[in-house]
Short mmCIF file of C-alpha atoms in Angstrom, two decimals:
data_model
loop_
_atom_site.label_atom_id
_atom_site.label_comp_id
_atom_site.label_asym_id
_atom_site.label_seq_id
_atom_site.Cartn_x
_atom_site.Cartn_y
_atom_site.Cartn_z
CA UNK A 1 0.00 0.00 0.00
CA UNK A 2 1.56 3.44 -0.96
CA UNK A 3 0.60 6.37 0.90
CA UNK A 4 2.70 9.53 -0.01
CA UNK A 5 3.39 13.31 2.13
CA UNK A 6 4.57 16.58 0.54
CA UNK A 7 6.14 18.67 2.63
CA UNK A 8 8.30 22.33 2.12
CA UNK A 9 11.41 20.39 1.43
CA UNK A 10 10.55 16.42 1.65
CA UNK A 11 8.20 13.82 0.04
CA UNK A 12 7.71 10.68 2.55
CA UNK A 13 6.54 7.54 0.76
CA UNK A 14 5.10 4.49 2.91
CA UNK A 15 6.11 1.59 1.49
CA UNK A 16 3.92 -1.15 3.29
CA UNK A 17 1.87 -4.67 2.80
CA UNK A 18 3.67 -7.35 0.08
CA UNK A 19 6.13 -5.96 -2.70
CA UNK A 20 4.26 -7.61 -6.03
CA UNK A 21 5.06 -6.86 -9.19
CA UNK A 22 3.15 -5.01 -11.40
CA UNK A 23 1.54 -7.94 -13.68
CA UNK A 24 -0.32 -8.46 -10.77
CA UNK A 25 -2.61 -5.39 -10.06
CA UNK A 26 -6.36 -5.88 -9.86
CA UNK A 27 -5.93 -9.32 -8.50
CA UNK A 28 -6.04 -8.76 -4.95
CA UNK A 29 -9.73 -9.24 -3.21
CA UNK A 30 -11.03 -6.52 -0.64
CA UNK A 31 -8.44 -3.58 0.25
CA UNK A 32 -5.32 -2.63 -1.87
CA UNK A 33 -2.41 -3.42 0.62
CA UNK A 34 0.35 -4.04 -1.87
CA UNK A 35 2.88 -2.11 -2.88
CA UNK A 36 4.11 -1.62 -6.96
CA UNK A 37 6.99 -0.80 -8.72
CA UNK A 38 4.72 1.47 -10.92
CA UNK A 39 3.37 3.09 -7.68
CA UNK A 40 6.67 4.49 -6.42
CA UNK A 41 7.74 5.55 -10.18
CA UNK A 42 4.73 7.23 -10.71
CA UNK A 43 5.48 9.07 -6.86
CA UNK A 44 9.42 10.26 -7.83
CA UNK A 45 8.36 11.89 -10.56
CA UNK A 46 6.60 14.42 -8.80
CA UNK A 47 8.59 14.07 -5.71
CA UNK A 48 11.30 16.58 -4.01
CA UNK A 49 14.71 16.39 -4.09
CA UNK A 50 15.14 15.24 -0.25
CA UNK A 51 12.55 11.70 0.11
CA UNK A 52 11.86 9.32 3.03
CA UNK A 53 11.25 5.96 2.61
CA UNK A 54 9.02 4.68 5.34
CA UNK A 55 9.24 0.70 5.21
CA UNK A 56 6.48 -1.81 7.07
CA UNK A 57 6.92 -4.97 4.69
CA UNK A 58 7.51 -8.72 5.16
CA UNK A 59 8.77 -8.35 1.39
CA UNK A 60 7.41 -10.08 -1.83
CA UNK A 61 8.44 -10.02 -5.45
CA UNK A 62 12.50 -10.17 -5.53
CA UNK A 63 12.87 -8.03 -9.31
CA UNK A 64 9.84 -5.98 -8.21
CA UNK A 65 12.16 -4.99 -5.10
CA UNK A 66 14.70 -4.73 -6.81
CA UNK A 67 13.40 -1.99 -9.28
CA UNK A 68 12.15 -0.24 -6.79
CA UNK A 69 15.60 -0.14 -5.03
CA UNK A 70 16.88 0.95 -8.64
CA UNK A 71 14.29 3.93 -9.17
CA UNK A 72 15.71 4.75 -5.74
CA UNK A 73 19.37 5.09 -6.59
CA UNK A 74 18.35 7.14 -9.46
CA UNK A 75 16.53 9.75 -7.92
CA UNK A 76 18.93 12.73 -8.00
CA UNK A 77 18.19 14.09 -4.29
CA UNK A 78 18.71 12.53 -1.35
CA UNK A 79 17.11 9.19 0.14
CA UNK A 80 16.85 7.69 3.64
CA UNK A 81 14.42 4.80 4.32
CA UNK A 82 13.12 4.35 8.06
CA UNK A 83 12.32 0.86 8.67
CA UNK A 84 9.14 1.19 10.52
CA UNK A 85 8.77 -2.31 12.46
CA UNK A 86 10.22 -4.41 9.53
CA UNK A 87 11.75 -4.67 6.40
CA UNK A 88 12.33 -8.44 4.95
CA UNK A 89 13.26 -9.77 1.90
CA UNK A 90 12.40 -8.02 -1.28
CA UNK A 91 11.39 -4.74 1.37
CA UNK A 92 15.51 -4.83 2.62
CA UNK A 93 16.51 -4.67 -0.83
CA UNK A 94 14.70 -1.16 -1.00
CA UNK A 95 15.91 -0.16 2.22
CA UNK A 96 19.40 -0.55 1.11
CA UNK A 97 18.55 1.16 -2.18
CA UNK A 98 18.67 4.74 -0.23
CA UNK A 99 21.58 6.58 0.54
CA UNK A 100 21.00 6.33 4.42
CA UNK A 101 18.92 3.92 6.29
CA UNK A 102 17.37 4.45 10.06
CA UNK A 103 15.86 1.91 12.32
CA UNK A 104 14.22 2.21 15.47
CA UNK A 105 15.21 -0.18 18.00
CA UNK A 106 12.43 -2.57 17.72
CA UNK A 107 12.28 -2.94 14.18
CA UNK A 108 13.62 -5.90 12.30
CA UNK A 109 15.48 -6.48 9.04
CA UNK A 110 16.02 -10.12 7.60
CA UNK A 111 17.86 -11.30 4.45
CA UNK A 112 17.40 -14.40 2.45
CA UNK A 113 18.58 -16.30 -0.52
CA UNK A 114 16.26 -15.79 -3.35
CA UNK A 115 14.13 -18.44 -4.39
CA UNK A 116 11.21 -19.34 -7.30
CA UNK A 117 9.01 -21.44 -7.77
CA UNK A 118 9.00 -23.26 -11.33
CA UNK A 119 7.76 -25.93 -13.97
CA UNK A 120 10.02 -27.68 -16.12
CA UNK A 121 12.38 -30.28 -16.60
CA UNK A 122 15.91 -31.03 -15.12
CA UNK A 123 17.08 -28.79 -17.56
CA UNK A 124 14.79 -25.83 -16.52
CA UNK A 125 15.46 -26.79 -12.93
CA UNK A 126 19.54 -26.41 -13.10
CA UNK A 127 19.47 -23.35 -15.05
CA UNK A 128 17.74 -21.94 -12.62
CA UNK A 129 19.75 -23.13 -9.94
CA UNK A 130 22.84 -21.51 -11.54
CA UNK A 131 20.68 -18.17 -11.98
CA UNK A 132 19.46 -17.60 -8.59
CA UNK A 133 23.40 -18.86 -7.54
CA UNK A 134 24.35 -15.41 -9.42
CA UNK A 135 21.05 -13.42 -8.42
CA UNK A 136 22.49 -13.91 -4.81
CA UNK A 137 25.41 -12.58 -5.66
CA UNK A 138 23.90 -9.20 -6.58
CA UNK A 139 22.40 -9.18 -3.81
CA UNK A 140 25.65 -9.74 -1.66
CA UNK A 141 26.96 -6.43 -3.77
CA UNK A 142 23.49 -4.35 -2.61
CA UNK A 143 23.97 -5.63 0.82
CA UNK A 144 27.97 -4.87 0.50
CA UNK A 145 27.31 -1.31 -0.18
CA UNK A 146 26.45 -0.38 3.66
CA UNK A 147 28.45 -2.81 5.11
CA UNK A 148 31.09 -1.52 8.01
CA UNK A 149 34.40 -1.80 7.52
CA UNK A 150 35.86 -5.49 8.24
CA UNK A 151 32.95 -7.24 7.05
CA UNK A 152 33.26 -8.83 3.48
CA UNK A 153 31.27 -10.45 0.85
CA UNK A 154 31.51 -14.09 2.60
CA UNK A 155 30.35 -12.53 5.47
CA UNK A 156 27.13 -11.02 3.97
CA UNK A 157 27.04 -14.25 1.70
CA UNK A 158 26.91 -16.37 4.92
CA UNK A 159 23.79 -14.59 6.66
CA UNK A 160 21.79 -14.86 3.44
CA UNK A 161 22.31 -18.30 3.31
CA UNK A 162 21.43 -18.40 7.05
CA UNK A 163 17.91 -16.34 6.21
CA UNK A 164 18.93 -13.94 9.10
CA UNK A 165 16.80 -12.02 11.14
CA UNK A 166 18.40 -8.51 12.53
CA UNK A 167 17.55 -6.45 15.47
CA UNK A 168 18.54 -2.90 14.41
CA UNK A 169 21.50 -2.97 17.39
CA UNK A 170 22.26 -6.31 15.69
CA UNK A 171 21.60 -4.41 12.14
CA UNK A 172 24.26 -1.70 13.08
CA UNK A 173 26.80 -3.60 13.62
CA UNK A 174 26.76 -4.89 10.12
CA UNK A 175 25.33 -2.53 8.21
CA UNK A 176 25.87 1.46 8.04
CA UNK A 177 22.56 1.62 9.52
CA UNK A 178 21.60 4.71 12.43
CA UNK A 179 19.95 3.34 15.59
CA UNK A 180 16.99 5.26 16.64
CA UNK A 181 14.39 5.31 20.15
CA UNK A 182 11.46 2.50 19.50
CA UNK A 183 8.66 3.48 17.90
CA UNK A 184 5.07 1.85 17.33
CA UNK A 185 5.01 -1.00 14.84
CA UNK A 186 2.05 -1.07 12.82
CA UNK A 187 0.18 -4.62 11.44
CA UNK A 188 0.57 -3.78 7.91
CA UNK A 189 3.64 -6.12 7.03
CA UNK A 190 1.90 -7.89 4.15
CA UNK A 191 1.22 -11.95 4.33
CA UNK A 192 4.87 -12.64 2.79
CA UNK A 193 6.37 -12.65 6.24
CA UNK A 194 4.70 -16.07 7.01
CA UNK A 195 6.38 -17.90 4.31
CA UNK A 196 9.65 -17.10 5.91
CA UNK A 197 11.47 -20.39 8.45
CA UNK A 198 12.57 -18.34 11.04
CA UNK A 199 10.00 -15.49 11.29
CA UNK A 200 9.94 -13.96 15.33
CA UNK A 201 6.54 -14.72 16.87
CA UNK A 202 5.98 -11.65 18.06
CA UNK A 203 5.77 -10.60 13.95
CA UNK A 204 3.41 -13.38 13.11
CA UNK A 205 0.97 -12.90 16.10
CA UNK A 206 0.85 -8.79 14.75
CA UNK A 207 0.19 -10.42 10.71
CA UNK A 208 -2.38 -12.93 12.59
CA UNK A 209 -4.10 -9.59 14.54
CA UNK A 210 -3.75 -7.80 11.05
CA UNK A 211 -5.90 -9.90 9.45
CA UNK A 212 -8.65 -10.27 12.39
CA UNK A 213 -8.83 -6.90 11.73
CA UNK A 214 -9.31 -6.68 8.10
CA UNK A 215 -12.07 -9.67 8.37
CA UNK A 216 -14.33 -7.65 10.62
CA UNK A 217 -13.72 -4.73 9.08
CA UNK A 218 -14.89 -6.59 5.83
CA UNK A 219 -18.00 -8.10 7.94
CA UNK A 220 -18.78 -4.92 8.89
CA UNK A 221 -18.97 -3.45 5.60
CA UNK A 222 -20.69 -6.05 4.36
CA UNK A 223 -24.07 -5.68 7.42
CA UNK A 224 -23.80 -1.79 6.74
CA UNK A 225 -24.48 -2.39 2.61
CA UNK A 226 -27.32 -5.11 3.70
#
């Protein structure tokens, strides 16, 4: 879901809900809580030189991430992405496409090795073992590019193979990443943080409340329209 705020010399986008790729708009039943590659080009062009990047995602679509993280670098003003409870997956790959990032000390960040799901024969299925084999390595470079000094690429290499869940004290000491007082985390992660192994508890019990909440919301609608 993108929400977007002008101000004298900022625009704040809020990147929240699944990252999906664009292909996939107008599929999703009852409220809009996706966010789309389009979305966020659509908001730069129009947007000031300075932007924030607010981020409450469990992640999503990989290459729809990934552009998103590229429209980022591109924009010629500054960037910073807050990570607003969590950024996973496909949602830390935007993070880490802004100049700066911030986290408040409750939020999360978790990398992953990439994965797909695919028909085909063994053919098809070792091809794309090699490609996501070099996919990860671009993502070892994104990840490099805010590492502190001393860490290296087998180090970053290790924690995606690890899928690797981050505190932002934990986050900091990896990562060029500013630690910042706790804030409130809001339920609007998206449903791609339940496909994850190692996902903290406390992050599914807020997607499980999340979705209470949209079902009688939904049940309410429905008995006002009857």
């Amino acid at each position: 879901m993108i929400k977007v705020k002008n101000e004298a010399d900022k625009t704040t986008i809020f990147v929240s809900g699944d990252i999906v790729d664009d292909v996939w708009r107008g599929w999703s039943w009852g409220d809009e809580v996706e966010t789309y590659p389009q979305d966020i080009r659509d908001l730069l062009k129009g947007a000031k030189k300075n932007v924030e990047v607010i981020i409450s995602s469990g992640g999503g679509d990989l290459f729809a991430g990934m552009a998103i993280s590229n429209m980022l670098q591109r924009h010629e003003g500054h960037t910073k992405a807050i990570i607003d409870g969590l950024a996973a997956s496909a949602a830390s790959i935007i993070a880490f496409g802004c100049d700066e990032i911030e986290m408040p000390s409750n939020a999360y960040l978790m990398i992953h090795k990439p994965s797909i799901g695919i028909f085909g024969n063994s053919d098809d299925l070792l091809k794309w073992a090699d490609t996501l084999d070099e996919i990860q390595k671009g993502l070892v470079e994104t990840y490099m590019s805010k590492a502190v000094e001393g860490k290296t690429s087998e180090d970053i290499n290790d924690l995606i193979d690890k899928e690797t869940w981050l505190t932002a004290k934990s986050a900091s000491e990896i990562f060029n990443i500013q630690v910042t007082n706790p804030s409130t985390v809001k339920n609007d992660f998206g449903k791609s943080v339940l496909n994850y192994k190692h996902t903290p508890k406390e992050l599914i019990n807020k997607t499980d409340d999340a979705e209470e909440e949209r079902k009688l919301k939904e049940i309410e609608i429905a008995m006002a329209m009857n």
